[in-house]
């Protein structure tokens, strides 16, 4: 089936930008100027395919871009698949971001795979940090700027205009003469594109700035907006012999041009080691990954029935693998919240801290953090909302918290760490495992005096809690009570001068004395994995509750807010009762709901607010207990959830779980409509159960609620077991709940 591809022309700018405005994307390639300027070297054509914009390029052996627009994604990709088949080429989609691939997976579960290329990852920075260059991280950059100002007291910054652009062109040519080593290739292409950008700035709607020293132009930068909250810098050139010029043009361009933007995209490093080092030295807040999408060779799409089975298996398996990667990068609540924040930013969510209250708008996406260990996000419908749909989970898991001054020296031969229990743990599961330490440290900015937080994760097998040999404890298998202050202190080192603070400081590149405070935890270094003869089980640390946190986030990001205001809530400290400023037993959920209502409709009165809340619903998502294969008698006689049995509805007469007849019906109705498996849990009447987020949250925000979770074994062990299929069930429920 033919698709009419057109060569990109300047006259197409308005049409292309109209598509980019519909669904802003943070990839630096999703700007008209970038596509147009590079087309002489990477032939680019475009077409409107089933209502979406698609680019076609010979790069990578004929591939297409991710469809841009709001039309049906499946219709567009189906048409592209037919086109690839018609021209006799394999399906390829280039420069696809993780969030775009998630959208593709939602429509075609298990059909495609993606291979990310680190060389193409965009570096994304916080605009305020590039402007102000705060603290030790930017101390060297600030020194370069100050040196430039001192050496060139007559320096000037100017906007690039038709009156001075010819000077920038002359400077670019002089820069090329100085830096041309006869290499040709990509460097020659880059200078050609840079000159083209300067010559066509007005037509391409580019913005630029230049630096003068001694009256001559010594540096310039050119870029454009990329979505509402990001500005992308396409080109930045400075004479190497003008000390500090690169740092200065970077800082000045951000300060004068990017007011109102939250993020700065400085594009990729193209695999250049020197460029990579330079870009990392500015401390990106995240890297915008991009990869090549192809169809799986083992995808059984030719036979519809076999294909459906394969899709189901691959979708659940790939989602579980993605969850395991999320858990591995989330050794503490602080890291879990940071990982959620990164995914939200990739999806275009704006941090409420950067906004005034009146900036909230219909169709907006926002988030805020508390203590950097709890995070709440909200998506507002474009038109009136009937109420809130909230899914809550928690970021913390039972572990050992490192005490202040933790080093304990023993007999001049060992150093142990002094720790204490955090949450209800199965203590013996922490013995004889590779362990390490992660969390946050607090340092004081040398210049502003502000206290700032730095995440730390010592990624090595740092600790072990050794068992006592059976020869010294013959009764160990008859049952043993472990004393946390005696039996469970981790072995750290033999070097008597080694300290944990020193290790943290070395990793962060700071002096020990700069660390004024810390919240550090021991974590299990065992990697999560798929297990079982049939691959039915998943084993991992921290499944409780990062499995639910991950799955509900997936559903939240995939769903569109059409009738309800969607809220994703990740609380901290559930394992110790939630009674903290970042826990469910705080005001942060109520605060967020008030901020949203005041922001989008200041005239809402208390009665209207009450009506909205009564028409709202909370899903409290926290894992539950599966029937144990060795102890089935521990489970209730009739409410018996199993691994891979789907979402678990949790009931308790004392209302420590909030599910009642009405809220259970709401969940079951969604599950029935979308063929999501659901099962029930209740404790035996003679066994006291735990509690979770539902009743704590609804004590602050009075709305209907259901406690749900996923079935698992060995809850609160250092290594827990769950079902491969169940993460998918929770993600599906969340997606349709929010929709």
Coordinates of C-alpha atoms in Angstrom, one line a residue, residues 402-420 484-500:
X402 CA 21.8 3.2 59.4
X403 CA 22.2 5.1 62.8
X404 CA 24.2 8.2 63.2
X405 CA 28.0 7.6 63.7
X406 CA 27.4 4.0 62.7
X407 CA 31.0 2.5 62.7
X408 CA 31.6 -0.1 65.4
X409 CA 35.2 -1.3 65.7
X410 CA 35.8 -4.8 67.0
X411 CA 39.1 -6.2 68.2
X412 CA 41.1 -4.1 65.7
X413 CA 40.0 -6.5 63.0
X414 CA 36.4 -5.7 62.0
X415 CA 34.2 -2.7 61.4
X416 CA 30.5 -3.2 61.7
X417 CA 27.7 -0.7 61.1
X418 CA 25.2 0.2 63.8
X419 CA 21.7 -0.2 62.4
X420 CA 18.1 -0.5 63.6
X484 CA 18.8 -6.7 66.1
X485 CA 21.5 -5.1 68.2
X486 CA 23.6 -8.2 68.4
X487 CA 22.9 -10.7 65.6
X488 CA 22.0 -8.3 62.7
X489 CA 24.7 -5.7 62.5
X490 CA 26.3 -5.8 59.0
X491 CA 30.0 -6.4 58.5
X492 CA 31.4 -3.4 56.8
X493 CA 35.3 -3.5 56.5
X494 CA 38.6 -4.5 58.1
X495 CA 40.2 -1.1 57.5
X496 CA 39.7 0.6 60.9
X497 CA 39.8 4.1 59.3
X498 CA 37.0 3.3 56.8
X499 CA 33.7 5.2 57.3
X500 CA 30.4 5.2 55.6

